[in-house]
Short mmCIF file of C-alpha atoms in Angstrom, two decimals:
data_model
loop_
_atom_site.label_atom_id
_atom_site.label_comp_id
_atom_site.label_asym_id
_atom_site.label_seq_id
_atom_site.Cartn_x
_atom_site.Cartn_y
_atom_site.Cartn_z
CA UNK Y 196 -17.64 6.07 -6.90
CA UNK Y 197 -18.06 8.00 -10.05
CA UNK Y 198 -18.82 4.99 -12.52
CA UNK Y 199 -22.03 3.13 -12.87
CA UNK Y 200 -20.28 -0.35 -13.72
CA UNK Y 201 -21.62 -2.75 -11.46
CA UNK Y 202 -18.91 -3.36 -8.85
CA UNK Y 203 -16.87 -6.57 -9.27
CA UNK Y 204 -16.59 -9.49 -6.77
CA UNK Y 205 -14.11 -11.84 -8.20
CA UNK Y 206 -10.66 -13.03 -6.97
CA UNK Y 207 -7.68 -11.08 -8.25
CA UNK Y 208 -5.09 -13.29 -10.60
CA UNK Y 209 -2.10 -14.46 -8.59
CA UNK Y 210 0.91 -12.22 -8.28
CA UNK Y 211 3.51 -12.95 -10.42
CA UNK Y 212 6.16 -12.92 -7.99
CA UNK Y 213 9.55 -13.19 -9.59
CA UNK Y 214 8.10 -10.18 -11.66
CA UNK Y 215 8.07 -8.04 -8.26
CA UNK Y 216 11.29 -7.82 -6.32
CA UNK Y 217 11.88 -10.30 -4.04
CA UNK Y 218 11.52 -9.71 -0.03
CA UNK Y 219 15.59 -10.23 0.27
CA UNK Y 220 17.42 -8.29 -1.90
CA UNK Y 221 21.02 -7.68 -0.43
CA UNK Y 222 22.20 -5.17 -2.64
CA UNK Y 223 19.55 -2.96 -0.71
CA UNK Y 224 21.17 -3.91 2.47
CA UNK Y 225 17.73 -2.73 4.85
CA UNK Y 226 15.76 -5.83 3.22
CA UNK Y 227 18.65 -8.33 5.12
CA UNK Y 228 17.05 -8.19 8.47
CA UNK Y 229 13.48 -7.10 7.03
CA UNK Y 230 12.75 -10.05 4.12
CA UNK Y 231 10.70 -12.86 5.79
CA UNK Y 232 12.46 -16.66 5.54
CA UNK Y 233 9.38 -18.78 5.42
CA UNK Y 234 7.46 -19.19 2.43
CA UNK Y 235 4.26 -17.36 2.31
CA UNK Y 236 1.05 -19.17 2.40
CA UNK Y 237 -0.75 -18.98 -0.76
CA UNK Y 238 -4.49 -18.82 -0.71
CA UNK Y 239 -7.48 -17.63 -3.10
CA UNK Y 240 -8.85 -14.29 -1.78
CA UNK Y 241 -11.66 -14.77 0.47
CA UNK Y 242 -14.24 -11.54 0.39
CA UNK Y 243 -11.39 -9.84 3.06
CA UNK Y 244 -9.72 -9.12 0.21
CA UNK Y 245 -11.62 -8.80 -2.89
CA UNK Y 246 -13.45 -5.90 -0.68
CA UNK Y 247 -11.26 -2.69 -0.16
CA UNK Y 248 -11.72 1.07 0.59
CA UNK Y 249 -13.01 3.27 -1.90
CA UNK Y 250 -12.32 7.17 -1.55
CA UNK Y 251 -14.78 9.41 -3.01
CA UNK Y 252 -13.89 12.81 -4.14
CA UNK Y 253 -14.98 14.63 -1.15
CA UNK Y 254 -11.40 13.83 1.00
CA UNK Y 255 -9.66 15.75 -1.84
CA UNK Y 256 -8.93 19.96 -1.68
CA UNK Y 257 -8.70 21.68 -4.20
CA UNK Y 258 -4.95 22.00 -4.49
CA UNK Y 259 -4.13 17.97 -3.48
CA UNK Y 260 -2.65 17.23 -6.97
CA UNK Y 261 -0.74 20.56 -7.00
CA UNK Y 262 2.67 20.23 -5.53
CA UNK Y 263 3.78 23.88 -6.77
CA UNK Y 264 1.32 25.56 -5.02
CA UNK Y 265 -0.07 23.05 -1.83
CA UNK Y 266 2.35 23.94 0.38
CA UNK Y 267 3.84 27.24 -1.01
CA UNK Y 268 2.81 31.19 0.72
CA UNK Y 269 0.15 32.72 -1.18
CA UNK Y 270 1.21 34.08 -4.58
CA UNK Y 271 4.51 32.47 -4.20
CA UNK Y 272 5.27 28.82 -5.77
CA UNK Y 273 8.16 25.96 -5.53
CA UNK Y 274 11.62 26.12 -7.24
CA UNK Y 275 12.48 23.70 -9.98
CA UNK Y 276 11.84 22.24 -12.64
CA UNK Y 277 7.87 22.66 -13.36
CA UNK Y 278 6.42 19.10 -14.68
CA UNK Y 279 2.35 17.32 -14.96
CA UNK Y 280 2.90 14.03 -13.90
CA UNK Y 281 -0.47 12.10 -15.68
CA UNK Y 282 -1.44 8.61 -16.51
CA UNK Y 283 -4.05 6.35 -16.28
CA UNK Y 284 -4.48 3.29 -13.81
CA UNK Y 285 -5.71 0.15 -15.25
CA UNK Y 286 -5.52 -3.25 -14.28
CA UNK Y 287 -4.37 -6.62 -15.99
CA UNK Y 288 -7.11 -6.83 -18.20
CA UNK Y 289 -6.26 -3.44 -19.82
CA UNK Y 290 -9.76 -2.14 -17.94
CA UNK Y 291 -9.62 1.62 -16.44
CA UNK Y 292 -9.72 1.85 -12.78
CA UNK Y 293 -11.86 4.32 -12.02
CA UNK Y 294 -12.35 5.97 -8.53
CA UNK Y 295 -8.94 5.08 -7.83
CA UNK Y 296 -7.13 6.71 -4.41
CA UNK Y 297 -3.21 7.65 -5.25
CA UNK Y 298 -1.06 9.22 -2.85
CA UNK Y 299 2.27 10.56 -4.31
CA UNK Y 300 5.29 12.01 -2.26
CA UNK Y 301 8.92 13.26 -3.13
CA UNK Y 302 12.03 15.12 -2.70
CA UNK Y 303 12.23 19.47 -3.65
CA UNK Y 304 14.25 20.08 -6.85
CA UNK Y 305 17.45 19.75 -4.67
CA UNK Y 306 16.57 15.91 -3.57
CA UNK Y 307 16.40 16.89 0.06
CA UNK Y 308 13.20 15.70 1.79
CA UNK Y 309 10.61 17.46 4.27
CA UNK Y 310 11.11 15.11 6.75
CA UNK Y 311 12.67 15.16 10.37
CA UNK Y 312 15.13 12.16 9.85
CA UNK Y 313 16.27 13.67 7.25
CA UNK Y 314 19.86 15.22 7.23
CA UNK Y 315 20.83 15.97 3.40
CA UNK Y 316 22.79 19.35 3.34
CA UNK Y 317 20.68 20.27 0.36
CA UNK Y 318 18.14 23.02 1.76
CA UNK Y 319 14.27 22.60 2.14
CA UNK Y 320 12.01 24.53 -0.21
CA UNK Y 321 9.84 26.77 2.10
CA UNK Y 322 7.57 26.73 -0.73
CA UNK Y 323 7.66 22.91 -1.00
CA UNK Y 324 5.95 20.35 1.15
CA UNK Y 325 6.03 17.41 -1.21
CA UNK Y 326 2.86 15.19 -0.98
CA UNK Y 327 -0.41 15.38 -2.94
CA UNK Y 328 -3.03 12.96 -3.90
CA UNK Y 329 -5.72 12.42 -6.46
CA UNK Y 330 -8.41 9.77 -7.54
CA UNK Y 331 -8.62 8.57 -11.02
CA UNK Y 332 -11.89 9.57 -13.27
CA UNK Y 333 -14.40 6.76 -14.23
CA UNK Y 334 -11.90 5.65 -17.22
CA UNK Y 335 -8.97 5.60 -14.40
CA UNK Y 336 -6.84 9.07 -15.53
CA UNK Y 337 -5.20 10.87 -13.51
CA UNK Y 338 -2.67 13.51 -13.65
CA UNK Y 339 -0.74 16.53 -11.41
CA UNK Y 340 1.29 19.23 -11.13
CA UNK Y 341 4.63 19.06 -9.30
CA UNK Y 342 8.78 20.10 -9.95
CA UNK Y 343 10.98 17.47 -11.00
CA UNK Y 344 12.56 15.77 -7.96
CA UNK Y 345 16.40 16.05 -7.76
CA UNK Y 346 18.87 12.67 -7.30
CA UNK Y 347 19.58 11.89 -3.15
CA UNK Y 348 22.70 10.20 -2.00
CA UNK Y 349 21.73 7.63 1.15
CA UNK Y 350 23.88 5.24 3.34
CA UNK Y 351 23.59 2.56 1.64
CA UNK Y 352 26.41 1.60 -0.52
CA UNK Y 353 29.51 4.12 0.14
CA UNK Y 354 28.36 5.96 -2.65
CA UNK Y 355 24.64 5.39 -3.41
CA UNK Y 356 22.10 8.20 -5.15
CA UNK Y 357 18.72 7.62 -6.02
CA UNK Y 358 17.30 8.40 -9.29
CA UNK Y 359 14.90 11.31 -9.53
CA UNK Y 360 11.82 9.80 -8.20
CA UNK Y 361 8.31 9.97 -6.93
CA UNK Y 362 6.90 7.45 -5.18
CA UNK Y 363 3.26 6.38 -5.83
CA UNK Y 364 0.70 4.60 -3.37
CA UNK Y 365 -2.39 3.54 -5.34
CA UNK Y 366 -5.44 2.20 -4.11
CA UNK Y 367 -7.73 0.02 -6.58
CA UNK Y 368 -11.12 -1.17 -5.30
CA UNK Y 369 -9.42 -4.47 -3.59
CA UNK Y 370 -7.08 -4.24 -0.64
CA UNK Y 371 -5.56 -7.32 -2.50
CA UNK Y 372 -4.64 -4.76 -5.29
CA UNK Y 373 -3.16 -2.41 -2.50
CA UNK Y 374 0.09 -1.30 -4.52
CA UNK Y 375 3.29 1.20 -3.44
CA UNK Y 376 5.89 1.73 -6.05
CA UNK Y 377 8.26 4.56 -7.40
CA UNK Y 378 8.07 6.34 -11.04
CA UNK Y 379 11.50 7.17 -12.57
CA UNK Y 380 11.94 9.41 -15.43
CA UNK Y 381 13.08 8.69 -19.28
CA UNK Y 382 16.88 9.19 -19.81
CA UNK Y 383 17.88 8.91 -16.11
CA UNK Y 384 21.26 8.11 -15.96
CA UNK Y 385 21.25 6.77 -12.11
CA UNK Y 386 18.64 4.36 -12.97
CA UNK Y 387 21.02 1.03 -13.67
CA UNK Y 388 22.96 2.23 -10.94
CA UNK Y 389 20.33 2.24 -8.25
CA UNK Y 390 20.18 -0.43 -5.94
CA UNK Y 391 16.47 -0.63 -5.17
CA UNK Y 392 15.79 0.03 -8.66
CA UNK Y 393 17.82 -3.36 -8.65
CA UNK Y 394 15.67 -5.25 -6.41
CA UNK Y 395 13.63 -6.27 -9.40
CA UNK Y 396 15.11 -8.82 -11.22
CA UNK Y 397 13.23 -8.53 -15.07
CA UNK Y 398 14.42 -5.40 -17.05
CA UNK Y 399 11.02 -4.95 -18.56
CA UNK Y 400 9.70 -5.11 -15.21
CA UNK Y 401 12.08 -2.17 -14.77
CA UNK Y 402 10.92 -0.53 -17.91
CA UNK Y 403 7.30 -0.33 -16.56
CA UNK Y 404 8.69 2.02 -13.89
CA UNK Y 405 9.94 4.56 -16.05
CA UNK Y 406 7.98 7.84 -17.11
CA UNK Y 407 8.37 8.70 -20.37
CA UNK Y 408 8.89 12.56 -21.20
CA UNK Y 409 5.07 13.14 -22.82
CA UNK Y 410 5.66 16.39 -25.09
CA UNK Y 411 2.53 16.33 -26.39
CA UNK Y 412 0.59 16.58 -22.93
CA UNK Y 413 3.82 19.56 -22.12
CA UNK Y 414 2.26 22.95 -21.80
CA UNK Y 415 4.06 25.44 -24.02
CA UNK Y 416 6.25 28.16 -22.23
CA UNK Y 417 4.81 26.45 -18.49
CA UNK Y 418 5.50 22.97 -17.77
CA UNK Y 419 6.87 19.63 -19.38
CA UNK Y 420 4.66 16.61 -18.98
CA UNK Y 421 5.65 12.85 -18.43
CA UNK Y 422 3.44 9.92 -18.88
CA UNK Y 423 3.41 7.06 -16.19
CA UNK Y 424 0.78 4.58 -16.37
CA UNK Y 425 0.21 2.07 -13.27
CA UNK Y 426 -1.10 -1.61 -13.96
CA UNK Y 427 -3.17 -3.10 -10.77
CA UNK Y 428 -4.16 -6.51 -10.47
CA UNK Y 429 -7.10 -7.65 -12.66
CA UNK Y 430 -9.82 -9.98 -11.51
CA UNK Y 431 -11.62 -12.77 -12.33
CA UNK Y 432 -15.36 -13.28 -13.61
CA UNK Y 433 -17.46 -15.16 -11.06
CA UNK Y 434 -19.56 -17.17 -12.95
CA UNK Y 435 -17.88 -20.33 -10.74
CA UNK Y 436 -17.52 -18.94 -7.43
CA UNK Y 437 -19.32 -20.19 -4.10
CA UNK Y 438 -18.32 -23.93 -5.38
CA UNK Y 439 -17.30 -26.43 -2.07
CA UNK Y 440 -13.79 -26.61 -1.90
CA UNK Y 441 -12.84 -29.80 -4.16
CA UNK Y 442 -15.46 -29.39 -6.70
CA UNK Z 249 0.67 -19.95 -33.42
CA UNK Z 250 -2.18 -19.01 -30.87
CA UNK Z 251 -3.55 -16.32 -29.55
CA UNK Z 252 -2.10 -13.97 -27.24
CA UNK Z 253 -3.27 -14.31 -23.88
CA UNK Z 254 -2.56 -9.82 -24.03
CA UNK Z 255 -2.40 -9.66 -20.18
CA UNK Z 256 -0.96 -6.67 -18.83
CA UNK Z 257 1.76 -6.58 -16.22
CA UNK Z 258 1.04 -5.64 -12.91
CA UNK Z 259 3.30 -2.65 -12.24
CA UNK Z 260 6.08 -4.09 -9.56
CA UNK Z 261 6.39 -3.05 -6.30
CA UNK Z 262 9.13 -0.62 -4.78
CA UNK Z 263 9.43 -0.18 -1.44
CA UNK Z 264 7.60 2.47 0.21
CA UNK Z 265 11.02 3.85 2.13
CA UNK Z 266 11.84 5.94 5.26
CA UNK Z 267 9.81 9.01 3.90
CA UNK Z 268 6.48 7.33 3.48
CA UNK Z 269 4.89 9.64 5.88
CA UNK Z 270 5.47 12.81 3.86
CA UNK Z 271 2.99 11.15 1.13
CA UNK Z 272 0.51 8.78 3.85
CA UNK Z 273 0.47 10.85 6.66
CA UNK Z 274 1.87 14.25 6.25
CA UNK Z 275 0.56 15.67 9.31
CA UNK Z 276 1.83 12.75 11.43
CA UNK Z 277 5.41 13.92 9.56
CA UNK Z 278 5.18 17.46 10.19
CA UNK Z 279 4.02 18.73 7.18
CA UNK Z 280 0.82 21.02 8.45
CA UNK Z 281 -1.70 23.08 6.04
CA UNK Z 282 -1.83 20.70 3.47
CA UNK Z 283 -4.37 17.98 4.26
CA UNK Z 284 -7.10 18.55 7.11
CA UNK Z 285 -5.76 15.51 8.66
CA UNK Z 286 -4.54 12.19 8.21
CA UNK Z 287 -6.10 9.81 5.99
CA UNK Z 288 -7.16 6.40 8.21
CA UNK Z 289 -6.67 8.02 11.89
CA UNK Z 290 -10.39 7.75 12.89
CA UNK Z 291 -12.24 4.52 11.86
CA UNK Z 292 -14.78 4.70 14.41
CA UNK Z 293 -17.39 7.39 15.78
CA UNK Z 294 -19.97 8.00 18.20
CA UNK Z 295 -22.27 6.25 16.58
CA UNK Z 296 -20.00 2.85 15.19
CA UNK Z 297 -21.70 -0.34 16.02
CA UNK Z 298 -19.59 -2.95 18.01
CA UNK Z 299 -17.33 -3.51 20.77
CA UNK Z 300 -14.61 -0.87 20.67
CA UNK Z 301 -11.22 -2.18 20.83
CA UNK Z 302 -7.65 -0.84 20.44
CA UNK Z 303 -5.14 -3.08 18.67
CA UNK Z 304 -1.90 -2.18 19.26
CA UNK Z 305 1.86 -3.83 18.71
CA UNK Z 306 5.45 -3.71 17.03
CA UNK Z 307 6.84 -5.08 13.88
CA UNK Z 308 10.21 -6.54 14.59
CA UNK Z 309 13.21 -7.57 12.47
CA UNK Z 310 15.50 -10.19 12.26
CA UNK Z 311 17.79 -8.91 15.16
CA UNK Z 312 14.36 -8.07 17.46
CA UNK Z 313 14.75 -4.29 17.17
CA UNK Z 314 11.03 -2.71 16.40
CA UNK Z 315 10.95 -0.84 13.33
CA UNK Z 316 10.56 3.20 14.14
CA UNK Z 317 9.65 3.78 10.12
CA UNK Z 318 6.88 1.27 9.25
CA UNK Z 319 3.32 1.86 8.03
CA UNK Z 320 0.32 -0.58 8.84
CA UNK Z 321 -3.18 -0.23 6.69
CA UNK Z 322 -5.93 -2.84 8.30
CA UNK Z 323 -8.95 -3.63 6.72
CA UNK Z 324 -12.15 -5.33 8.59
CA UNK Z 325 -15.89 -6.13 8.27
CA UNK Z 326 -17.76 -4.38 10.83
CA UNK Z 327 -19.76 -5.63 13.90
CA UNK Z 328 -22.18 -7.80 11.90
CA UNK Z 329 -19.26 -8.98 9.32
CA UNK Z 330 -20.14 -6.31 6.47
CA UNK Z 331 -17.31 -4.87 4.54
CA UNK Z 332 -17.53 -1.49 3.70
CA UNK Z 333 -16.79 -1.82 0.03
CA UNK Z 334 -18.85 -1.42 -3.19
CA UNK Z 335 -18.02 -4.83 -3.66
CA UNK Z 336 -19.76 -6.47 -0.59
CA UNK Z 337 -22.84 -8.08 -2.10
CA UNK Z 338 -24.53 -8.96 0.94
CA UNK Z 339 -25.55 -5.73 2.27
CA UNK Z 340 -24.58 -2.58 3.55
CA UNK Z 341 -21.95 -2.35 5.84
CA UNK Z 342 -22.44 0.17 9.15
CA UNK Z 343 -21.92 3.89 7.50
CA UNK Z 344 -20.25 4.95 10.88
CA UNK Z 345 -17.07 2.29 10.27
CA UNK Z 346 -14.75 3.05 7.72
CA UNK Z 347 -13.04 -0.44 7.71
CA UNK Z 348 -9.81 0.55 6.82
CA UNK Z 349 -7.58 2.16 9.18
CA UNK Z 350 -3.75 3.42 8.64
CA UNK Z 351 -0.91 3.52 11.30
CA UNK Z 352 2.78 5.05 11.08
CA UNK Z 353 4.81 3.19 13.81
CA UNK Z 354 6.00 6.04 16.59
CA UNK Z 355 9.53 7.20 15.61
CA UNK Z 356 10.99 6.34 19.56
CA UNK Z 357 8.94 3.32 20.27
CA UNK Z 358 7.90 1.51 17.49
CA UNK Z 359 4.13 0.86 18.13
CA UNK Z 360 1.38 1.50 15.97
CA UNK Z 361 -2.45 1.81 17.38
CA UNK Z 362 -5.57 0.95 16.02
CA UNK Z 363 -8.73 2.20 17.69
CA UNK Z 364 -11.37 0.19 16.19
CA UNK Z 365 -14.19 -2.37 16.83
CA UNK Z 366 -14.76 -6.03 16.87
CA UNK Z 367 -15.19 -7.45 13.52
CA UNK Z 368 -17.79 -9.79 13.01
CA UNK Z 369 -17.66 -13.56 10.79
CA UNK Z 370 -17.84 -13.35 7.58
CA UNK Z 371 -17.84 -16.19 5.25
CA UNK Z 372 -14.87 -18.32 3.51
CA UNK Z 373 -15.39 -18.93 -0.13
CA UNK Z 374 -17.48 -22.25 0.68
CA UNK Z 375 -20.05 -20.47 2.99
CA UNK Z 376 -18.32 -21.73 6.54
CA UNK Z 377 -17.77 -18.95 8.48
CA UNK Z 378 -14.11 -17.53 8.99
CA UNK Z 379 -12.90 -16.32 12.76
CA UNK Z 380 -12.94 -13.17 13.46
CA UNK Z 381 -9.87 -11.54 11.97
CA UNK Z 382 -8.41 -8.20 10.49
CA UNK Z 383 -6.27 -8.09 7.32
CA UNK Z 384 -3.40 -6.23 8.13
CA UNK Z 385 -0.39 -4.94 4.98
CA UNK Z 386 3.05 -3.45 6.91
CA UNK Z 387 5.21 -1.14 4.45
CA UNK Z 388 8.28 0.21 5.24
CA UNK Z 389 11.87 1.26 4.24
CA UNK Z 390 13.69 -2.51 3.87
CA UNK Z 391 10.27 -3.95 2.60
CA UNK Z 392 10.15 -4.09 -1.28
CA UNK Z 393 6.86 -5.79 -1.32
CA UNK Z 394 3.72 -5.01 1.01
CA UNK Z 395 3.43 -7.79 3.43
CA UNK Z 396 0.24 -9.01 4.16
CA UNK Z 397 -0.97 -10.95 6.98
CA UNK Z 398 -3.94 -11.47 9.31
CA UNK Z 399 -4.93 -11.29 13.33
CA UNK Z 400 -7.38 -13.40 14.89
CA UNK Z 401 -8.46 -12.78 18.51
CA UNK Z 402 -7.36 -14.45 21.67
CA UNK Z 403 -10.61 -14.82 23.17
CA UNK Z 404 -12.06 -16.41 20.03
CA UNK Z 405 -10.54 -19.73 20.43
CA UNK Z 406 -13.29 -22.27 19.42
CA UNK Z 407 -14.13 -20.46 16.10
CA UNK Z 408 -9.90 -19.96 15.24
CA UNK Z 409 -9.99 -23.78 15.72
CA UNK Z 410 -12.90 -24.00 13.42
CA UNK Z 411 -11.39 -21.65 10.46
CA UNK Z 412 -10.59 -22.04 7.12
CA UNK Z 413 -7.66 -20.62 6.93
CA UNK Z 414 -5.99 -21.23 10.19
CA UNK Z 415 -6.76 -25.00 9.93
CA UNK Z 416 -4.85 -24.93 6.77
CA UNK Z 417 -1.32 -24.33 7.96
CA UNK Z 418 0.80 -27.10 8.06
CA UNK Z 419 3.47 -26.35 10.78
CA UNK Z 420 0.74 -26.07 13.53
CA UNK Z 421 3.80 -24.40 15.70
CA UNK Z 422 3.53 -21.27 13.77
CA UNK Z 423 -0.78 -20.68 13.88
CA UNK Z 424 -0.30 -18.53 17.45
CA UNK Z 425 1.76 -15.83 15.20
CA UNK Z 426 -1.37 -14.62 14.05
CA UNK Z 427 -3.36 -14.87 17.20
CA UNK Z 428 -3.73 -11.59 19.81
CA UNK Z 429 -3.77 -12.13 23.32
CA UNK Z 430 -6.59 -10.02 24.41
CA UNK Z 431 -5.82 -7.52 27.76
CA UNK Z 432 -8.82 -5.28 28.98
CA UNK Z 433 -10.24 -4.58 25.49
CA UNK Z 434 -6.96 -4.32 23.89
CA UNK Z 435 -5.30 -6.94 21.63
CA UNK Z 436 -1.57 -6.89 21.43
CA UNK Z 437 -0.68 -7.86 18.23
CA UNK Z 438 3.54 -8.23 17.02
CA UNK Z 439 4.27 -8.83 14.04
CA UNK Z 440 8.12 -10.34 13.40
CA UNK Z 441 9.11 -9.96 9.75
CA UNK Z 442 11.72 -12.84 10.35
CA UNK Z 443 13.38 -15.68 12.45
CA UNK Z 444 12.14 -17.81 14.25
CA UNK Z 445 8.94 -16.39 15.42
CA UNK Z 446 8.19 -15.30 12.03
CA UNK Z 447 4.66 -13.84 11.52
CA UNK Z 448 2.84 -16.06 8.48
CA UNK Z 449 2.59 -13.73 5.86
CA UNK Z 450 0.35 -14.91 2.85
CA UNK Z 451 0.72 -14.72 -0.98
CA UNK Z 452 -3.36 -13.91 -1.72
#
């Protein structure tokens, strides 16, 4: 941990859960078989939860939040469209995360992934790996270098493409605020077409999910810059904890 | 008028899809040379505290095929029920125990593995203690919203009848879904996202 603020022990607020998608969602036609049918059991988090991992800086090399270069041959770098992806992760209260874990993966400029289920004619990127990872600074920015994913057809629907997207995993300092989502970018076309992008049923819900293009954070004549921001779970004070149940 | 309350949103969930191993566990995918190794593959070392244990198991669908494409994080005090977080309060958890541990499902068989140890009590917000138990969250391609859950351990059955949680749940039928038979000093632990052996999954 980079910041001095005294770490916090209180409960995180309640999930709002018609906000998030819901576990069954047939329009996405994997959740059928893979959404739960009982209700979950709601409970206040108990310290197994408020507690969580914390990463310090020493897991990350030096090229982690550089997807152009992490995986590419020396002196050579990955083909598309050159972006920063940067941000800041803050929770409900509006509070910086610091010291915040996130893990970020994605299709080459073609949409075709580095992965061995994968069968998408488009070619791999020998210069392309597509992961990276970075922790926030004590105010909870973050930001890295990558090429702009391209749109990937899968068998879903007959005819289903993702959007161009990156998908996040984001670590807070609760495993209660454990969080795995995917950024889209301003302007997409594919977005109100996407089925998983569909699984959530509030459009501004939607809207939070959507990078906008950030031209003043673009680097002249090297790379265009979009701004995603990523809103964990705040937390509670705990002036009244440790009370007998009933109280 | 009043005031505005000015809460943020919490950003929603998307599911973390068939690919999640490109950004969790790279090497586990294939991708060498870009990470030393795989973040949450060694919790323990020579010098861990506790009873080592492996947990091991499947997470089923609906139609009882194990998923070949899931992801499991756990998360669990160590031997003398310390959390290894800078929010544990009540003193410093084992430096040799990580706590959290991270699992891809194999891509023929469908198990993931935990090596681990035994974790001790640690207490429920009114001071009782709670069982022993690990706090597991299963992403995966079909899963829009981490799913969390919890195992207890099959050879602690006096203090599972004696916790908090556990002694909560109404349909008394369901309470062995998060209990692990225990077999040589590993703990088998399924986990069915649905039907009628459902796992209890909570909303915490």
């Amino acid at each position: 941990m980079i910041s001095n603020r005294k770490p916090e022990t209180g409960s995180f607020f309640q999930r709002d859960r018609l906000w998030h998608p819901p576990a069954y969602a047939p329009g996405y036609k994997t959740t059928v078989l893979r959404s739960p049918k009982y209700a979950y059991l709601s409970l206040d988090n108990t310290i197994s939860e408020i507690t969580g991992p914390v990463f310090g800086h020493s897991v990350l090399g030096e090229l982690d939040n550089d997807l152009i270069h992490n995986f590419a041959k020396p002196g050579e770098s990955a083909i598309g469209e050159r972006i920063i992806v940067h941000g800041r992760v803050l929770d409900e209260r509006g509070i910086g995360v610091g010291g915040a874990l996130l893990e970020f993966w994605q299709a080459n400029a073609g949409g075709r992934y580095r992965h061995q289920k994968e069968l998408y004619m488009a070619p791999l990127d020998p210069n392309f790996g597509g992961c990276g990872r970075t922790i926030t600074d004590e105010n909870g920015y973050y930001t890295f270098r990558t090429v702009r994913p391209g749109a990937y057809p899968w068998p879903n629907g007959p005819n289903d493409w993702r959007p161009a997207h990156i998908h996040f995993s984001v670590f807070g300092h609760g495993f209660a605020q454990r969080l795995i989502t995917q950024m889209y970018f301003e302007g997409d076309p594919m977005i109100p077409h996407c089925p998983i992008v569909r699984t959530i049923n509030d459009q501004k819900a939607i809207e939070m999910l959507v990078a906008a293009l950030d031209m003043s954070a673009t680097i002249p004549m090297d790379a265009r810059a979009y701004k995603f921001d990523i809103v964990l779970r705040g937390r509670r004070s705990t002036m009244f904890e440790n009370r007998k149940e009933g109280n | 008028m009043i005031q505005s309350l000015n809460r943020l949103k919490e950003t929603p969930s998307q599911t973390a899809g068939p690919y999640v191993h490109i950004g969790c566990v790279p090497n586990f995918s294939g991708i060498a040379g870009v990470y030393p190794e795989d973040l949450g593959g060694a919790m323990v070392n020579d010098k861990t505290r506790g009873e080592r244990i492996t947990v091991r198991g499947k997470v089923i669908d609906g139609s009882g095929t194990p998923l070949r494409d899931a992801l499991l994080e756990i998360w669990q005090a160590d031997a003398d029920g310390l959390y290894n977080s800078p929010s544990e309060m009540r003193g410093t958890a084992d430096p040799n125990f990580t706590g959290w541990g991270r699992s891809p499902t194999d891509m023929q068989t469908g198990e993931y593995v935990f090596r681990t140890i035994k974790p001790g009590k640690v207490p429920f917000r009114d001071g009782r203690p709670m069982a022993p138990h690990i706090t597991f969250w299963i992403v995966a391609r079909g899963i829009n919203i981490g799913l969390q859950t919890r195992m207890y351990f099959g050879d602690e059955a006096e203090a599972n009848e004696a916790d908090p949680i556990l002694s909560r749940i109404e349909h008394r039928v369901r309470v062995p879904t998060l209990i692990a038979p225990r077999e040589g000093d590993t703990y088998t632990f399924d986990i069915h996202l649905q039907g009628d052996r459902e796992t209890i999954f909570f909303d915490i």
